[in-house]
mmCIF file of N, CA and C in Angstrom:
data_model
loop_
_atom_site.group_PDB
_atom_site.id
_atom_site.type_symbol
_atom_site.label_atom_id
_atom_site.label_comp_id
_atom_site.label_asym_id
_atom_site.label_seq_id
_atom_site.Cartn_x
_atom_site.Cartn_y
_atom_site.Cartn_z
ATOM 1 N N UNK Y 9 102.961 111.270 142.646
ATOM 2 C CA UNK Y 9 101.699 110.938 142.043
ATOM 3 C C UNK Y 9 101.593 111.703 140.716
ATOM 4 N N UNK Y 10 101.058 110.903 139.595
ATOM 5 C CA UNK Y 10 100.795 111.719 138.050
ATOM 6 C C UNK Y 10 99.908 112.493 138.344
ATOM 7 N N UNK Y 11 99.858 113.477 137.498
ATOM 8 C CA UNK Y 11 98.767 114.388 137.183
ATOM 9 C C UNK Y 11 97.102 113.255 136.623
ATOM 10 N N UNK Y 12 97.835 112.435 136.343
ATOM 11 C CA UNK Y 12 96.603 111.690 135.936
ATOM 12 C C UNK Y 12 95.648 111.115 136.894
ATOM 13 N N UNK Y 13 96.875 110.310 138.401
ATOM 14 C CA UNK Y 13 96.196 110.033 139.431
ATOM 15 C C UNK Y 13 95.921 111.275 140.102
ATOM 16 N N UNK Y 14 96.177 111.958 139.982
ATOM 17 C CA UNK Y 14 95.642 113.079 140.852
ATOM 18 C C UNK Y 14 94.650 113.780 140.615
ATOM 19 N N UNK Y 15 93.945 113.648 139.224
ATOM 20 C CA UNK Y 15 92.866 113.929 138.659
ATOM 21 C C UNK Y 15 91.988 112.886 138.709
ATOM 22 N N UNK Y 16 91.909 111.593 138.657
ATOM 23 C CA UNK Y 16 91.555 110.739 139.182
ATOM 24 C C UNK Y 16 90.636 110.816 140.658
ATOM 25 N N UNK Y 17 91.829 110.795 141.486
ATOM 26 C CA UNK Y 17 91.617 111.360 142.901
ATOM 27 C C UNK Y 17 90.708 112.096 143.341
ATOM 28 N N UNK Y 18 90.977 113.250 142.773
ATOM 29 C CA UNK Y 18 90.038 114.315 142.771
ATOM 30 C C UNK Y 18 88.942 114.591 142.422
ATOM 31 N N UNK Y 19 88.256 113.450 141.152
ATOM 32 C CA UNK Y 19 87.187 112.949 140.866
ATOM 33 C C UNK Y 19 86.316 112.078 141.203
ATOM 34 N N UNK Y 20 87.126 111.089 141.642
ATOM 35 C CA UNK Y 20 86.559 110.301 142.976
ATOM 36 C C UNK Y 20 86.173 110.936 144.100
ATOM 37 N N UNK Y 21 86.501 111.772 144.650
ATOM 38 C CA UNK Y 21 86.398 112.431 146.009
ATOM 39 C C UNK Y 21 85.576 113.194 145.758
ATOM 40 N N UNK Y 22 85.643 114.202 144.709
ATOM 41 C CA UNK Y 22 83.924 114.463 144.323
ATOM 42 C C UNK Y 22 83.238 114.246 144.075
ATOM 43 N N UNK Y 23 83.193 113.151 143.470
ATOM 44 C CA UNK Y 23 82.367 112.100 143.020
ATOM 45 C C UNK Y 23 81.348 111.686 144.414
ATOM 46 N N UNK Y 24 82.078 111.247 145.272
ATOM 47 C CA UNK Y 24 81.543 110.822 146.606
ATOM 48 C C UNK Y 24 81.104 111.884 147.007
ATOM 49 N N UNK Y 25 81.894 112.780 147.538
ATOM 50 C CA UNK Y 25 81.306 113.374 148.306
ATOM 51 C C UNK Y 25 79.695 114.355 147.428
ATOM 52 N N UNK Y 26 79.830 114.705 146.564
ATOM 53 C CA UNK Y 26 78.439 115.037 145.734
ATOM 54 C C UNK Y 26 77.411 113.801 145.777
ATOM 55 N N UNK Y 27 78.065 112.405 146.043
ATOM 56 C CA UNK Y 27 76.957 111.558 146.129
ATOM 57 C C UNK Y 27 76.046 111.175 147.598
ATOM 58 N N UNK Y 28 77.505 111.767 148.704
ATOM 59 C CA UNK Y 28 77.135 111.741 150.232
ATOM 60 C C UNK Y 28 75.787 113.036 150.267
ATOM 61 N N UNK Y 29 75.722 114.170 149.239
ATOM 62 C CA UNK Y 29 75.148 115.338 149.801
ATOM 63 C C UNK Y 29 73.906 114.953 149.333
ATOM 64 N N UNK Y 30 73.828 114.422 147.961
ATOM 65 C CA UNK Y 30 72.552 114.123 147.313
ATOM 66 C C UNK Y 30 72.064 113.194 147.982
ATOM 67 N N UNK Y 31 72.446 112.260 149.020
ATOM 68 C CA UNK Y 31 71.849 111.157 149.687
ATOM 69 C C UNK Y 31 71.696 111.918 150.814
ATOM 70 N N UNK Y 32 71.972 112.808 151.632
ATOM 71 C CA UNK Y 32 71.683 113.874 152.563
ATOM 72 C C UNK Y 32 70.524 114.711 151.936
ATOM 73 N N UNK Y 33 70.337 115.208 150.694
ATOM 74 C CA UNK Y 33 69.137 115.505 150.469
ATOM 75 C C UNK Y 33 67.822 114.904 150.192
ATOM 76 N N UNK Y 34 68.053 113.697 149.500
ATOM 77 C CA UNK Y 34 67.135 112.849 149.488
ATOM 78 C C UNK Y 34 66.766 112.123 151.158
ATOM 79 N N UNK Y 35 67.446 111.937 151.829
ATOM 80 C CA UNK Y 35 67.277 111.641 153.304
ATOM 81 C C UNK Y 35 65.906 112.919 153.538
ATOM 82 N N UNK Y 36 66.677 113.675 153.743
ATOM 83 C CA UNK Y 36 66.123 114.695 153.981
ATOM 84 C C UNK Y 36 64.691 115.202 153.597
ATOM 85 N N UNK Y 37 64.499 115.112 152.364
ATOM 86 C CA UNK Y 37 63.165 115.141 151.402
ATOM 87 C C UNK Y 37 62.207 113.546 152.079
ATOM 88 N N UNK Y 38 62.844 112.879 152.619
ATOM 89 C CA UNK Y 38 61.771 111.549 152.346
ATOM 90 C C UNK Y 38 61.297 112.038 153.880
ATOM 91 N N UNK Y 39 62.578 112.997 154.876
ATOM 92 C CA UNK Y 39 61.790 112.822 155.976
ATOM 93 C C UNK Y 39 60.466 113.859 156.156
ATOM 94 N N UNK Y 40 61.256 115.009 155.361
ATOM 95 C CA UNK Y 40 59.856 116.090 155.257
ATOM 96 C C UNK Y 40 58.588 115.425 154.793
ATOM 97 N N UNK Y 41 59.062 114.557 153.521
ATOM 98 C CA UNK Y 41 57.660 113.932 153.009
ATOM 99 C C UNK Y 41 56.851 113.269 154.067
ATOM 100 N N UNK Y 42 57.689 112.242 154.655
ATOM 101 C CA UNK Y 42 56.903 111.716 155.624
ATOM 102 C C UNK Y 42 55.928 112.392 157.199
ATOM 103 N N UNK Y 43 56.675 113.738 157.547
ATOM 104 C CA UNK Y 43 55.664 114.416 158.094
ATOM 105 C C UNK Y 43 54.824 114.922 157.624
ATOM 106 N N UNK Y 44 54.741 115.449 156.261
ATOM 107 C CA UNK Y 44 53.846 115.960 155.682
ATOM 108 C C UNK Y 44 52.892 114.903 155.435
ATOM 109 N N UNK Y 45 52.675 113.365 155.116
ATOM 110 C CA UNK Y 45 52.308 112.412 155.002
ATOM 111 C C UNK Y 45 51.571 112.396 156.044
ATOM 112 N N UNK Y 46 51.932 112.637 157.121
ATOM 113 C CA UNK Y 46 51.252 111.834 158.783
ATOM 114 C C UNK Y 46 50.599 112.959 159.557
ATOM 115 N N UNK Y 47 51.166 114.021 158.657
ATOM 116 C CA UNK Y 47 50.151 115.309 158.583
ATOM 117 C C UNK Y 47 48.481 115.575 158.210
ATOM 118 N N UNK Y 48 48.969 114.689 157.289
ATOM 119 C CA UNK Y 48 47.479 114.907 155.943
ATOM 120 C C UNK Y 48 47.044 114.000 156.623
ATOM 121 N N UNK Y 49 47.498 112.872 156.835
ATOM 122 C CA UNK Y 49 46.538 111.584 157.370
ATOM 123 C C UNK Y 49 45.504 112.162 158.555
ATOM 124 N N UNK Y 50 46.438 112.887 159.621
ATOM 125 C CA UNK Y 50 46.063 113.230 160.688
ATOM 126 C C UNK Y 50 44.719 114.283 160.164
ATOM 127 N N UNK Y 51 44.990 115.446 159.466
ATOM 128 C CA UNK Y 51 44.124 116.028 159.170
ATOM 129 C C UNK Y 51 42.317 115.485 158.568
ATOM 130 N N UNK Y 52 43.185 114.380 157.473
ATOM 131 C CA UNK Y 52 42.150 113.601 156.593
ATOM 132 C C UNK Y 52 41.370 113.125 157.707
ATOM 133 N N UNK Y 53 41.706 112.338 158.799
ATOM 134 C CA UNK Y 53 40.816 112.001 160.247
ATOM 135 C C UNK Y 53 40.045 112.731 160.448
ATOM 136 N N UNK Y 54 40.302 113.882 161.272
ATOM 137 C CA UNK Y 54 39.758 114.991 161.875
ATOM 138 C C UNK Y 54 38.441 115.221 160.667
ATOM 139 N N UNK Y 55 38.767 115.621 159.313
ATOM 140 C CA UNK Y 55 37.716 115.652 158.220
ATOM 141 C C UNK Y 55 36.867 114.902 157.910
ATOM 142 N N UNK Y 56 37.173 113.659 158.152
ATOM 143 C CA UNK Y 56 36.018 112.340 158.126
ATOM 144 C C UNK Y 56 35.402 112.728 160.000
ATOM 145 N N UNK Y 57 35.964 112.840 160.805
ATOM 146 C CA UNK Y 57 34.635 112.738 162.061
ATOM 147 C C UNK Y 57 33.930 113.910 161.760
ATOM 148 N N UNK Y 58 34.902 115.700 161.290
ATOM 149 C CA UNK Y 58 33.841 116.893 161.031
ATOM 150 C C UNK Y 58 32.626 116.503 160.602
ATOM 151 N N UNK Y 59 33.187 115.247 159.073
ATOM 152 C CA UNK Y 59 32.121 115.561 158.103
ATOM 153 C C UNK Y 59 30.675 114.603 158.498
ATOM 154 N N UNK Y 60 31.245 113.466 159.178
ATOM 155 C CA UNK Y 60 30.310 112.341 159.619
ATOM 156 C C UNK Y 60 29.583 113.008 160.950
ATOM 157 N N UNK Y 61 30.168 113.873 161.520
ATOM 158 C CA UNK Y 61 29.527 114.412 162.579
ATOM 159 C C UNK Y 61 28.139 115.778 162.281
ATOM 160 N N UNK Y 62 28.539 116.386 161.407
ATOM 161 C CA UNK Y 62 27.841 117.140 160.411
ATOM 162 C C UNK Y 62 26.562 116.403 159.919
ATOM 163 N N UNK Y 63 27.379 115.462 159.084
ATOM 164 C CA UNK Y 63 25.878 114.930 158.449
ATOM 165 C C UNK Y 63 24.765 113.890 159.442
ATOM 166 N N UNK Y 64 25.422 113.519 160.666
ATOM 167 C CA UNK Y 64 24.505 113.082 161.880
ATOM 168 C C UNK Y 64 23.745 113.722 162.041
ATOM 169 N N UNK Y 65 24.347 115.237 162.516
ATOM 170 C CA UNK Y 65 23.358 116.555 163.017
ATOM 171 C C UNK Y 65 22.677 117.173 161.696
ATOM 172 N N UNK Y 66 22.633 117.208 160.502
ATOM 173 C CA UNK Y 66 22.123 116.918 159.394
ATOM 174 C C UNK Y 66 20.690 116.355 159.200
ATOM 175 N N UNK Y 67 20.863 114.720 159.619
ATOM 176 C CA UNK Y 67 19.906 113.531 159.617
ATOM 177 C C UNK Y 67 19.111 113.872 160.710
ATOM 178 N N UNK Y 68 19.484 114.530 161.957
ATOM 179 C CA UNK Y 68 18.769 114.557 162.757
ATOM 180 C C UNK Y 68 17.379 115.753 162.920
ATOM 181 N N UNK Y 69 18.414 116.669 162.192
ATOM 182 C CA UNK Y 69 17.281 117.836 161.731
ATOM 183 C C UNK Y 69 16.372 117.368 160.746
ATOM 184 N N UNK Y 70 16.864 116.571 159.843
ATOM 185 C CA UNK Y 70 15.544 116.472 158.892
ATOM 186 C C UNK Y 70 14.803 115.429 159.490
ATOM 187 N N UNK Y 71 14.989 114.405 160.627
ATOM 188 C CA UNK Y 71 14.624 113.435 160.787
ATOM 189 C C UNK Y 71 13.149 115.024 161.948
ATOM 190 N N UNK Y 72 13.393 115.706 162.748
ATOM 191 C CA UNK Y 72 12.314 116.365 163.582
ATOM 192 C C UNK Y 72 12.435 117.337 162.333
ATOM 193 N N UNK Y 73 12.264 118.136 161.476
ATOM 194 C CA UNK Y 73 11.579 118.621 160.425
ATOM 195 C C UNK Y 73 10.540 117.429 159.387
ATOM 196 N N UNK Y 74 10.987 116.310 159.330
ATOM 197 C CA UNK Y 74 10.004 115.035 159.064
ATOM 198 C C UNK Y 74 8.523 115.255 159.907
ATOM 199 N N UNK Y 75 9.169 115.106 161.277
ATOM 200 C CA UNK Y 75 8.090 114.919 162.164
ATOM 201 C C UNK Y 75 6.915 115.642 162.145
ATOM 202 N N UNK Y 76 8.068 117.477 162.368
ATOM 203 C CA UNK Y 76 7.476 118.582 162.734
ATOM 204 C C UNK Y 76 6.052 118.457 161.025
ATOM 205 N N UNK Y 77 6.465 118.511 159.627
ATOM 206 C CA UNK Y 77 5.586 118.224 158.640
ATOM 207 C C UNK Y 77 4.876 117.532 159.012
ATOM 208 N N UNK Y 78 5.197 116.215 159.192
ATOM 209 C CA UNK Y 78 4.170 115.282 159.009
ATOM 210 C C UNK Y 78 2.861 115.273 160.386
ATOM 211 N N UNK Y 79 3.365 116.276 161.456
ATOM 212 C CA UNK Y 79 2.520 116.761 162.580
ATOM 213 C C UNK Y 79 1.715 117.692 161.900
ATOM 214 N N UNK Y 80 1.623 118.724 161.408
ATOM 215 C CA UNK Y 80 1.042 119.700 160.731
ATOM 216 C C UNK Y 80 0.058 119.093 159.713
ATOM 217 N N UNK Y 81 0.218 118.462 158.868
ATOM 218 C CA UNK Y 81 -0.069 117.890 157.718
ATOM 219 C C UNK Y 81 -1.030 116.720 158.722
ATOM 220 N N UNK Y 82 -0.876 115.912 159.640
ATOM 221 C CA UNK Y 82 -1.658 115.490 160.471
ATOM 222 C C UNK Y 82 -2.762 116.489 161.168
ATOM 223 N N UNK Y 83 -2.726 117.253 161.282
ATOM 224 C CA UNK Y 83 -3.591 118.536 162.109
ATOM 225 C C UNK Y 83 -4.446 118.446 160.901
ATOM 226 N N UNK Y 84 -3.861 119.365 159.829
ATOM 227 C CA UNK Y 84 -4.859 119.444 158.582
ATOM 228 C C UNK Y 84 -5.584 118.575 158.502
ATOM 229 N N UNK Y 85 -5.697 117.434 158.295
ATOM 230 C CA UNK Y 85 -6.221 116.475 158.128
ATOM 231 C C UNK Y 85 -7.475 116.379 158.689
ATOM 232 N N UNK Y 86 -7.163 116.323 159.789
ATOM 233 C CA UNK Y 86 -8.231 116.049 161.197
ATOM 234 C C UNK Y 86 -9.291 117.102 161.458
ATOM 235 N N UNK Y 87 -8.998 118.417 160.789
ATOM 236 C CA UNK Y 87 -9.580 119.684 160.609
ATOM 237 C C UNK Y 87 -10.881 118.887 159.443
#
């Protein structure tokens, strides 16, 4: 074999194989991404019921602080 094919050779074969590792890293990166993805989603959930659950118990306080005023403010009245 020439020095030429054999440099050849040898460039090819690294060639590949540097292209097998970078496709092993990119594998790799899309799978981290994707837990991290189904991570956040999961989290983003949990943050929409906190926050919708919050502002229920929220509505509900001002809805008997409504009352509790407008009871008082009824008393006055009647005085």
């Amino acid at each position: 074999m020439s020095k030429f094919d054999q440099e050849m050779d040898r460039f090819v074969t690294d060639y590949f194989k540097e292209h097998e590792n970078e496709k092993a890293k990119i594998q790799k990166w899309g799978n981290e991404t994707e837990k991290e993805l189904t991570n956040l989603d999961l989290n983003s959930i949990r943050f929409e019921r906190e926050i919708e659950k919050r502002f229920n118990q929220l509505g509900k306080w001002l809805e008997n602080k409504r009352i509790e005023i407008e009871g008082k403010f009824g008393e006055s009245k009647s005085k």
